[in-house]
Each structure stands twice: as C-alpha cells, then as structure tokens.
PDB file of C-alpha atoms in Angstrom:
ATOM      1  CA  MET A   1     174.320  31.303 -71.848  1.00 42.00           C
ATOM      2  CA  CYS A   2     171.227  30.366 -69.856  1.00 44.00           C
ATOM      3  CA  GLU A   3     171.962  28.069 -67.083  1.00 52.00           C
ATOM      4  CA  ARG A   4     169.707  25.881 -65.048  1.00 55.00           C
ATOM      5  CA  GLY A   5     169.723  28.287 -62.129  1.00 57.00           C
ATOM      6  CA  ASP A   6     168.494  31.121 -64.407  1.00 62.00           C
ATOM      7  CA  VAL A   7     165.633  28.957 -65.579  1.00 66.00           C
ATOM      8  CA  MET A   8     164.725  28.067 -62.031  1.00 71.00           C
ATOM      9  CA  LYS A   9     164.767  31.653 -60.968  1.00 78.00           C
ATOM     10  CA  PHE A  10     162.767  32.647 -63.894  1.00 76.00           C
ATOM     11  CA  LEU A  11     160.052  30.019 -62.964  1.00 79.00           C
ATOM     12  CA  TRP A  12     159.967  31.304 -59.416  1.00 85.00           C
ATOM     13  CA  VAL A  13     159.654  34.960 -60.517  1.00 87.00           C
ATOM     14  CA  PHE A  14     157.034  34.106 -63.230  1.00 85.00           C
ATOM     15  CA  GLY A  15     154.962  32.083 -60.819  1.00 90.00           C
ATOM     16  CA  ALA A  16     155.202  34.488 -58.095  1.00 92.00           C
ATOM     17  CA  ILE A  17     154.194  37.395 -60.351  1.00 93.00           C
ATOM     18  CA  PHE A  18     151.194  35.465 -61.613  1.00 94.00           C
ATOM     19  CA  LEU A  19     150.196  34.424 -58.173  1.00 94.00           C
ATOM     20  CA  VAL A  20     150.382  37.987 -56.746  1.00 95.00           C
ATOM     21  CA  VAL A  21     148.543  39.542 -59.831  1.00 95.00           C
ATOM     22  CA  GLY A  22     145.842  36.843 -59.607  1.00 95.00           C
ATOM     23  CA  VAL A  23     145.244  37.160 -55.870  1.00 95.00           C
ATOM     24  CA  GLY A  24     144.998  40.885 -56.475  1.00 95.00           C
ATOM     25  CA  LEU A  25     142.481  40.604 -59.233  1.00 95.00           C
ATOM     26  CA  LEU A  26     140.480  38.047 -57.418  1.00 95.00           C
ATOM     27  CA  SER A  27     140.464  40.185 -54.192  1.00 95.00           C
ATOM     28  CA  GLY A  28     139.350  43.074 -56.414  1.00 95.00           C
ATOM     29  CA  GLY A  29     136.447  41.085 -58.017  1.00 93.00           C
ATOM     30  CA  VAL A  30     135.334  39.920 -54.654  1.00 94.00           C
ATOM     31  CA  ALA A  31     135.275  43.427 -53.145  1.00 94.00           C
ATOM     32  CA  TRP A  32     133.517  44.739 -56.295  1.00 92.00           C
ATOM     33  CA  TRP A  33     130.837  42.120 -55.915  1.00 92.00           C
ATOM     34  CA  ARG A  34     130.414  42.749 -52.172  1.00 93.00           C
ATOM     35  CA  ALA A  35     129.912  46.487 -52.783  1.00 92.00           C
ATOM     36  CA  SER A  36     127.334  45.796 -55.516  1.00 90.00           C
ATOM     37  CA  ALA A  37     125.526  43.356 -53.164  1.00 91.00           C
ATOM     38  CA  ALA A  38     125.624  45.827 -50.333  1.00 92.00           C
ATOM     39  CA  PHE A  39     124.276  48.546 -52.712  1.00 91.00           C
ATOM     40  CA  ALA A  40     121.468  46.374 -53.838  1.00 91.00           C
ATOM     41  CA  ALA A  41     120.570  45.342 -50.155  1.00 91.00           C
ATOM     42  CA  THR A  42     119.998  49.010 -49.050  1.00 92.00           C
ATOM     43  CA  ALA A  43     118.751  50.470 -52.496  1.00 93.00           C
ATOM     44  CA  ALA A  44     115.239  51.425 -53.376  1.00 93.00           C
ATOM     45  CA  GLY A  45     113.735  50.092 -56.679  1.00 93.00           C
ATOM     46  CA  ALA A  46     111.845  51.912 -59.472  1.00 93.00           C
ATOM     47  CA  ASP A  47     110.542  51.428 -62.894  1.00 94.00           C
ATOM     48  CA  GLY A  48     112.800  53.131 -65.465  1.00 94.00           C
ATOM     49  CA  VAL A  49     112.364  53.884 -69.074  1.00 95.00           C
ATOM     50  CA  VAL A  50     115.295  53.905 -71.673  1.00 94.00           C
ATOM     51  CA  ALA A  51     115.021  57.462 -72.902  1.00 93.00           C
ATOM     52  CA  ASP A  52     117.853  57.502 -75.357  1.00 92.00           C
ATOM     53  CA  LEU A  53     120.943  55.532 -76.298  1.00 92.00           C
ATOM     54  CA  VAL A  54     124.351  57.215 -75.892  1.00 90.00           C
ATOM     55  CA  TYR A  55     127.074  56.362 -78.358  1.00 89.00           C
ATOM     56  CA  ARG A  56     130.498  56.034 -76.977  1.00 85.00           C
ATOM     57  CA  SER A  57     133.386  55.651 -79.536  1.00 82.00           C
ATOM     58  CA  SER A  58     136.669  53.916 -78.731  1.00 75.00           C
ATOM     59  CA  SER A  59     139.706  52.721 -80.682  1.00 72.00           C
ATOM     60  CA  LYS A  60     138.050  49.208 -80.776  1.00 74.00           C
ATOM     61  CA  GLY A  61     134.654  50.439 -82.060  1.00 78.00           C
ATOM     62  CA  GLY A  62     131.819  52.210 -80.488  1.00 86.00           C
ATOM     63  CA  THR A  63     129.097  50.870 -77.941  1.00 88.00           C
ATOM     64  CA  TYR A  64     125.618  52.045 -76.993  1.00 91.00           C
ATOM     65  CA  VAL A  65     124.966  52.959 -73.381  1.00 92.00           C
ATOM     66  CA  PRO A  66     121.310  53.351 -72.180  1.00 93.00           C
ATOM     67  CA  LEU A  67     120.199  56.666 -70.741  1.00 94.00           C
ATOM     68  CA  VAL A  68     117.384  55.728 -68.293  1.00 94.00           C
ATOM     69  CA  GLU A  69     114.771  57.935 -66.801  1.00 95.00           C
ATOM     70  CA  PHE A  70     112.847  57.071 -63.539  1.00 94.00           C
ATOM     71  CA  THR A  71     110.753  58.886 -60.959  1.00 93.00           C
ATOM     72  CA  THR A  72     111.095  58.730 -57.341  1.00 92.00           C
ATOM     73  CA  PRO A  73     108.189  58.427 -54.826  1.00 92.00           C
ATOM     74  CA  ASP A  74     108.297  62.144 -54.072  1.00 89.00           C
ATOM     75  CA  GLY A  75     107.998  63.037 -57.851  1.00 90.00           C
ATOM     76  CA  ALA A  76     111.640  63.779 -58.606  1.00 91.00           C
ATOM     77  CA  ARG A  77     112.554  62.830 -62.202  1.00 93.00           C
ATOM     78  CA  VAL A  78     116.023  61.303 -62.326  1.00 93.00           C
ATOM     79  CA  HIS A  79     118.221  60.537 -65.392  1.00 93.00           C
ATOM     80  CA  MET A  80     121.044  57.954 -65.096  1.00 90.00           C
ATOM     81  CA  THR A  81     123.442  56.501 -67.575  1.00 90.00           C
ATOM     82  CA  GLY A  82     124.173  52.757 -67.590  1.00 88.00           C
ATOM     83  CA  SER A  83     127.685  51.656 -66.723  1.00 85.00           C
ATOM     84  CA  THR A  84     128.110  49.081 -69.561  1.00 84.00           C
ATOM     85  CA  GLY A  85     127.459  49.470 -73.185  1.00 83.00           C
ATOM     86  CA  SER A  86     127.322  46.949 -76.194  1.00 84.00           C
ATOM     87  CA  ASN A  87     126.949  46.973 -79.852  1.00 86.00           C
ATOM     88  CA  PRO A  88     124.530  46.213 -81.053  1.00 87.00           C
ATOM     89  CA  ALA A  89     122.601  48.018 -78.336  1.00 86.00           C
ATOM     90  CA  ALA A  90     121.227  45.777 -75.583  1.00 87.00           C
ATOM     91  CA  TYR A  91     118.221  48.073 -75.193  1.00 91.00           C
ATOM     92  CA  ALA A  92     115.838  49.970 -77.392  1.00 91.00           C
ATOM     93  CA  ARG A  93     114.345  53.434 -76.700  1.00 93.00           C
ATOM     94  CA  GLY A  94     111.125  52.984 -74.681  1.00 93.00           C
ATOM     95  CA  ASP A  95     112.135  49.708 -73.021  1.00 93.00           C
ATOM     96  CA  HIS A  96     111.263  49.338 -69.280  1.00 95.00           C
ATOM     97  CA  VAL A  97     114.168  48.416 -66.853  1.00 93.00           C
ATOM     98  CA  HIS A  98     114.162  47.936 -63.171  1.00 94.00           C
ATOM     99  CA  VAL A  99     116.391  50.558 -61.550  1.00 94.00           C
ATOM    100  CA  LEU A 100     118.230  50.365 -58.090  1.00 94.00           C
ATOM    101  CA  TYR A 101     118.979  53.781 -56.500  1.00 93.00           C
ATOM    102  CA  ASP A 102     120.233  55.282 -53.155  1.00 93.00           C
ATOM    103  CA  PRO A 103     117.231  56.787 -51.564  1.00 92.00           C
ATOM    104  CA  ALA A 104     119.335  59.456 -49.975  1.00 92.00           C
ATOM    105  CA  ASN A 105     120.999  60.206 -53.464  1.00 93.00           C
ATOM    106  CA  PRO A 106     118.774  59.068 -56.234  1.00 93.00           C
ATOM    107  CA  GLU A 107     121.325  60.022 -58.801  1.00 91.00           C
ATOM    108  CA  ARG A 108     123.428  57.207 -57.534  1.00 92.00           C
ATOM    109  CA  ALA A 109     121.556  54.602 -59.492  1.00 93.00           C
ATOM    110  CA  ARG A 110     122.195  51.618 -61.811  1.00 92.00           C
ATOM    111  CA  ILE A 111     120.146  49.241 -63.802  1.00 91.00           C
ATOM    112  CA  ASP A 112     119.214  46.029 -62.012  1.00 91.00           C
ATOM    113  CA  SER A 113     120.817  43.527 -64.369  1.00 88.00           C
ATOM    114  CA  PHE A 114     123.612  40.866 -64.554  1.00 87.00           C
ATOM    115  CA  MET A 115     125.523  43.010 -66.992  1.00 84.00           C
ATOM    116  CA  GLU A 116     125.349  46.149 -64.666  1.00 85.00           C
ATOM    117  CA  GLN A 117     125.655  44.380 -61.315  1.00 85.00           C
ATOM    118  CA  SER A 118     127.774  41.363 -61.855  1.00 85.00           C
ATOM    119  CA  LEU A 119     129.552  41.284 -65.122  1.00 86.00           C
ATOM    120  CA  GLY A 120     132.563  43.401 -64.020  1.00 88.00           C
ATOM    121  CA  PRO A 121     133.116  41.505 -60.770  1.00 91.00           C
ATOM    122  CA  ALA A 122     132.711  38.172 -62.664  1.00 92.00           C
ATOM    123  CA  ILE A 123     135.253  39.132 -65.296  1.00 92.00           C
ATOM    124  CA  LEU A 124     137.787  40.579 -62.906  1.00 94.00           C
ATOM    125  CA  GLY A 125     137.516  37.546 -60.512  1.00 94.00           C
ATOM    126  CA  GLY A 126     137.611  35.125 -63.354  1.00 94.00           C
ATOM    127  CA  LEU A 127     140.853  36.691 -64.753  1.00 95.00           C
ATOM    128  CA  GLY A 128     142.219  36.711 -61.051  1.00 95.00           C
ATOM    129  CA  LEU A 129     141.364  32.949 -60.681  1.00 95.00           C
ATOM    130  CA  VAL A 130     143.093  32.118 -64.032  1.00 96.00           C
ATOM    131  CA  PHE A 131     146.225  34.026 -63.097  1.00 95.00           C
ATOM    132  CA  ALA A 132     146.255  32.590 -59.494  1.00 95.00           C
ATOM    133  CA  LEU A 133     145.874  29.018 -60.706  1.00 95.00           C
ATOM    134  CA  ILE A 134     148.829  29.371 -63.227  1.00 94.00           C
ATOM    135  CA  GLY A 135     151.099  31.181 -60.760  1.00 94.00           C
ATOM    136  CA  GLY A 136     150.055  28.826 -57.881  1.00 93.00           C
ATOM    137  CA  GLY A 137     150.815  25.822 -60.136  1.00 92.00           C
ATOM    138  CA  VAL A 138     154.197  26.998 -61.101  1.00 90.00           C
ATOM    139  CA  VAL A 139     155.138  27.940 -57.617  1.00 92.00           C
ATOM    140  CA  GLY A 140     153.787  24.703 -56.258  1.00 92.00           C
ATOM    141  CA  ALA A 141     155.642  22.698 -58.822  1.00 89.00           C
ATOM    142  CA  GLN A 142     158.945  24.403 -57.777  1.00 89.00           C
ATOM    143  CA  ILE A 143     158.200  23.696 -54.065  1.00 92.00           C
ATOM    144  CA  ARG A 144     157.536  20.028 -54.826  1.00 90.00           C
ATOM    145  CA  ARG A 145     160.642  19.773 -56.886  1.00 88.00           C
ATOM    146  CA  ARG A 146     162.770  21.248 -54.164  1.00 90.00           C
ATOM    147  CA  LYS A 147     161.310  19.028 -51.560  1.00 93.00           C
ATOM    148  CA  VAL A 148     161.961  15.905 -53.903  1.00 92.00           C
ATOM    149  CA  ARG A 149     165.506  16.981 -54.362  1.00 91.00           C
ATOM    150  CA  SER A 150     166.069  17.501 -50.756  1.00 93.00           C
ATOM    151  CA  TRP A 151     164.596  14.043 -49.909  1.00 94.00           C
ATOM    152  CA  LEU A 152     166.791  12.372 -52.652  1.00 94.00           C
ATOM    153  CA  ALA A 153     169.931  14.003 -51.343  1.00 92.00           C
ATOM    154  CA  GLN A 154     169.342  12.487 -47.941  1.00 94.00           C
ATOM    155  CA  ASN A 155     167.510   9.137 -48.713  1.00 94.00           C
ATOM    156  CA  GLY A 156     167.941   8.489 -52.338  1.00 94.00           C
ATOM    157  CA  MET A 157     169.640   5.321 -53.824  1.00 94.00           C
ATOM    158  CA  ARG A 158     172.669   5.996 -56.126  1.00 95.00           C
ATOM    159  CA  VAL A 159     172.436   3.654 -59.211  1.00 96.00           C
ATOM    160  CA  GLN A 160     174.177   3.458 -62.509  1.00 96.00           C
ATOM    161  CA  ALA A 161     171.910   4.169 -65.519  1.00 96.00           C
ATOM    162  CA  ARG A 162     172.994   3.138 -69.124  1.00 96.00           C
ATOM    163  CA  PHE A 163     173.620   6.278 -71.334  1.00 96.00           C
ATOM    164  CA  GLU A 164     171.100   6.325 -74.149  1.00 95.00           C
ATOM    165  CA  GLY A 165     171.905   9.550 -75.902  1.00 95.00           C
ATOM    166  CA  VAL A 166     171.275  13.246 -75.996  1.00 95.00           C
ATOM    167  CA  ALA A 167     168.160  14.967 -77.319  1.00 94.00           C
ATOM    168  CA  LEU A 168     166.866  18.354 -77.882  1.00 93.00           C
ATOM    169  CA  ASP A 169     163.808  19.100 -75.761  1.00 91.00           C
ATOM    170  CA  THR A 170     161.348  21.042 -78.039  1.00 91.00           C
ATOM    171  CA  SER A 171     158.477  21.058 -75.653  1.00 87.00           C
ATOM    172  CA  TYR A 172     159.529  24.625 -74.307  1.00 79.00           C
ATOM    173  CA  ALA A 173     161.990  27.368 -74.976  1.00 79.00           C
ATOM    174  CA  VAL A 174     163.600  30.235 -73.100  1.00 77.00           C
ATOM    175  CA  ASN A 175     164.695  33.353 -75.129  1.00 79.00           C
ATOM    176  CA  GLY A 176     163.906  31.319 -78.342  1.00 84.00           C
ATOM    177  CA  ARG A 177     166.324  28.401 -77.365  1.00 86.00           C
ATOM    178  CA  ASN A 178     165.469  24.825 -76.621  1.00 90.00           C
ATOM    179  CA  PRO A 179     167.425  23.035 -73.959  1.00 90.00           C
ATOM    180  CA  TRP A 180     169.195  19.626 -74.403  1.00 93.00           C
ATOM    181  CA  ARG A 181     168.678  16.603 -72.153  1.00 95.00           C
ATOM    182  CA  ILE A 182     170.683  13.563 -71.411  1.00 96.00           C
ATOM    183  CA  ASN A 183     168.661  10.251 -71.531  1.00 97.00           C
ATOM    184  CA  CYS A 184     169.645   7.119 -69.711  1.00 96.00           C
ATOM    185  CA  GLN A 185     167.999   3.769 -68.799  1.00 96.00           C
ATOM    186  CA  TRP A 186     167.863   1.672 -65.668  1.00 96.00           C
ATOM    187  CA  GLN A 187     166.243  -1.593 -64.699  1.00 94.00           C
ATOM    188  CA  HIS A 188     164.929  -1.928 -61.134  1.00 91.00           C
ATOM    189  CA  PRO A 189     166.661  -4.905 -59.631  1.00 89.00           C
ATOM    190  CA  VAL A 190     163.578  -6.072 -57.673  1.00 88.00           C
ATOM    191  CA  THR A 191     160.608  -5.268 -59.892  1.00 89.00           C
ATOM    192  CA  GLN A 192     162.648  -5.601 -63.209  1.00 92.00           C
ATOM    193  CA  LYS A 193     160.843  -2.633 -64.609  1.00 94.00           C
ATOM    194  CA  VAL A 194     162.735  -0.522 -66.962  1.00 95.00           C
ATOM    195  CA  TYR A 195     162.917   3.274 -66.414  1.00 96.00           C
ATOM    196  CA  ILE A 196     163.993   6.129 -68.664  1.00 96.00           C
ATOM    197  CA  PHE A 197     165.582   9.015 -66.890  1.00 96.00           C
ATOM    198  CA  ARG A 198     166.118  12.427 -68.384  1.00 95.00           C
ATOM    199  CA  SER A 199     168.547  15.135 -67.062  1.00 94.00           C
ATOM    200  CA  ASP A 200     167.670  18.552 -65.987  1.00 90.00           C
ATOM    201  CA  PRO A 201     167.650  21.074 -69.017  1.00 89.00           C
ATOM    202  CA  ILE A 202     171.057  21.690 -70.262  1.00 90.00           C
ATOM    203  CA  TRP A 203     171.604  24.907 -72.416  1.00 88.00           C
ATOM    204  CA  PHE A 204     174.429  23.538 -74.648  1.00 91.00           C
ATOM    205  CA  ASP A 205     175.015  20.361 -76.482  1.00 93.00           C
ATOM    206  CA  PRO A 206     176.317  17.876 -73.917  1.00 94.00           C
ATOM    207  CA  ALA A 207     176.947  15.062 -76.342  1.00 93.00           C
ATOM    208  CA  PRO A 208     180.867  15.683 -76.811  1.00 93.00           C
ATOM    209  CA  TYR A 209     181.194  15.662 -72.981  1.00 93.00           C
ATOM    210  CA  VAL A 210     179.608  12.451 -72.293  1.00 94.00           C
ATOM    211  CA  LYS A 211     182.464  10.081 -72.486  1.00 92.00           C
ATOM    212  CA  ARG A 212     180.985   7.161 -70.464  1.00 92.00           C
ATOM    213  CA  ASP A 213     178.628   4.249 -70.792  1.00 94.00           C
ATOM    214  CA  ALA A 214     176.608   5.013 -67.657  1.00 95.00           C
ATOM    215  CA  LEU A 215     175.588   7.911 -65.561  1.00 96.00           C
ATOM    216  CA  ASP A 216     175.034   8.311 -61.734  1.00 96.00           C
ATOM    217  CA  VAL A 217     171.400   8.767 -60.985  1.00 96.00           C
ATOM    218  CA  THR A 218     169.907   9.171 -57.566  1.00 96.00           C
ATOM    219  CA  VAL A 219     166.526   7.512 -57.281  1.00 95.00           C
ATOM    220  CA  ASN A 220     163.688   6.835 -54.875  1.00 94.00           C
ATOM    221  CA  ALA A 221     163.849   3.070 -54.653  1.00 89.00           C
ATOM    222  CA  ASP A 222     160.178   2.861 -53.839  1.00 90.00           C
ATOM    223  CA  ASP A 223     159.026   5.373 -56.657  1.00 92.00           C
ATOM    224  CA  PRO A 224     161.776   5.582 -59.233  1.00 92.00           C
ATOM    225  CA  ARG A 225     159.686   8.415 -60.987  1.00 91.00           C
ATOM    226  CA  GLN A 226     161.498  10.598 -58.304  1.00 94.00           C
ATOM    227  CA  TYR A 227     165.090  10.653 -59.540  1.00 95.00           C
ATOM    228  CA  LEU A 228     168.004  13.168 -60.305  1.00 95.00           C
ATOM    229  CA  VAL A 229     170.528  12.574 -63.111  1.00 95.00           C
ATOM    230  CA  ASP A 230     173.995  13.712 -61.960  1.00 94.00           C
ATOM    231  CA  THR A 231     175.488  15.991 -64.574  1.00 92.00           C
ATOM    232  CA  SER A 232     178.152  17.626 -62.371  1.00 91.00           C
ATOM    233  CA  PHE A 233     180.794  16.252 -64.874  1.00 92.00           C
ATOM    234  CA  LEU A 234     179.738  18.570 -67.533  1.00 91.00           C
ATOM    235  CA  PRO A 235     181.693  21.853 -67.952  1.00 88.00           C
ATOM    236  CA  GLN A 236     180.000  24.971 -66.565  1.00 76.00           C
ATOM    237  CA  ASN A 237     178.421  27.403 -68.878  1.00 62.00           C
ATOM    238  CA  GLY A 238     180.616  30.402 -69.779  1.00 51.00           C
TER     239      GLY A 238
END
C-alpha cells in the first residue's frame, strides 16, 4: 500500500528533479544566449542572398533551410546554411538577408534574425523556467509544510473537533488510486468561527476504524488554517 511517507518522499523527489532539470535548462539557455550575443558583438556583417532552399526530412515532417551566399570585403564568396528550418519556408530564393560572420573564419556565419540568433535560447530558457517554477513550487510547499508541522508540535493548541465523516479525495491520484481523508469540524471559542479540518491523505478507507465522535487536532490558535489532524489511532498500512 502507498503510505503518507511514500507520497511525501515522492513529492520531494519529483520537486527536486524538476528543479534541477529546470535550473540546468535555464542555465543552458542563458549560456547559449550569451554565446550568441558575444558572437554578434565581434562579428562582421554582410548582405547575403538566399541561393537555395535545402529540404530536411524528419519523422515529424520536413523543413526548408536557407542556403545563403555572401561575399567578404576581400572578394571571397562564402556559402552558409541556416541553423533553423520551417515549413512552409521562411525565405524564398533570391531573398536578401543580413549575415553575421567571423572575420577570421567567414564560414562560421549565421543569419542575423531572431529565429537564428535567439529562438533556441528562448525555447530552452522558457522550458527551464517552467520546470524550475514547478519544481521550486513543490519543494517550497514541502518546506513550508514541514515548518508548520514543527511549529505546531511545539506551540500548537490541541482541540477536539467533531467527526464529520470520511470522503474520497479525487483531486489527485498516485498510481491510479485516490486517497481518503477524515473530515472534522471545530468552532473557535473566541471568534466563534467554524473551521473544517481534513486529515492528511490516507490510502485505505478509514471509516471502519473511526469509532469516536471527536478527533484530536493541533491548531494555530491565531491562524486555525494551520492545523494537523491526529490519525495515529488508525492501523498502519500493511
């Protein structure tokens, strides 16, 4: 059976993996962008002409990549192939494009366009940012959860909350299974506000084992949204 500890471990591992992958992709995107910027800062410029369109086939369909010709100041004619393709083709034969090239090695050249210069770093960095935000959010939530539990263990107020029933939590699943939660209700003695407390996920139906009208709950008296329902009376998963 899947226990609460297993789920928490899964969340830590999931968040850490996404965070590490995200930071790696984001760092790669930044490094790629810096390399492109450094090349552009020292490159010479030339007017190029699209001499041909090269068709590159793939399992997802083919794309057309421009074959560009340009001439250096000393009269050398250079051919270079674009690094990105599209379908339909982004260029037509005879189109004029601005080319950046290394004066010491003119064959090291690229088309001066967003697609050629910045699209790759933007995609890589964007994916990295998404992964990092997801992973960081999961890890951050687990850290906050641990801090709240530690604070409650030392400073929380223990109260009796009326047992309201057991419900299946369909908001998420692990290995195709939804957890159960015990619901209970408590009224704050000072503000008279009523709060509904839900237990941590339970991976078996706990209803047959709840033979009581009230459950122990540790709450933050100043902010009852921080609480922990005591389910230690339940049998351990086998």
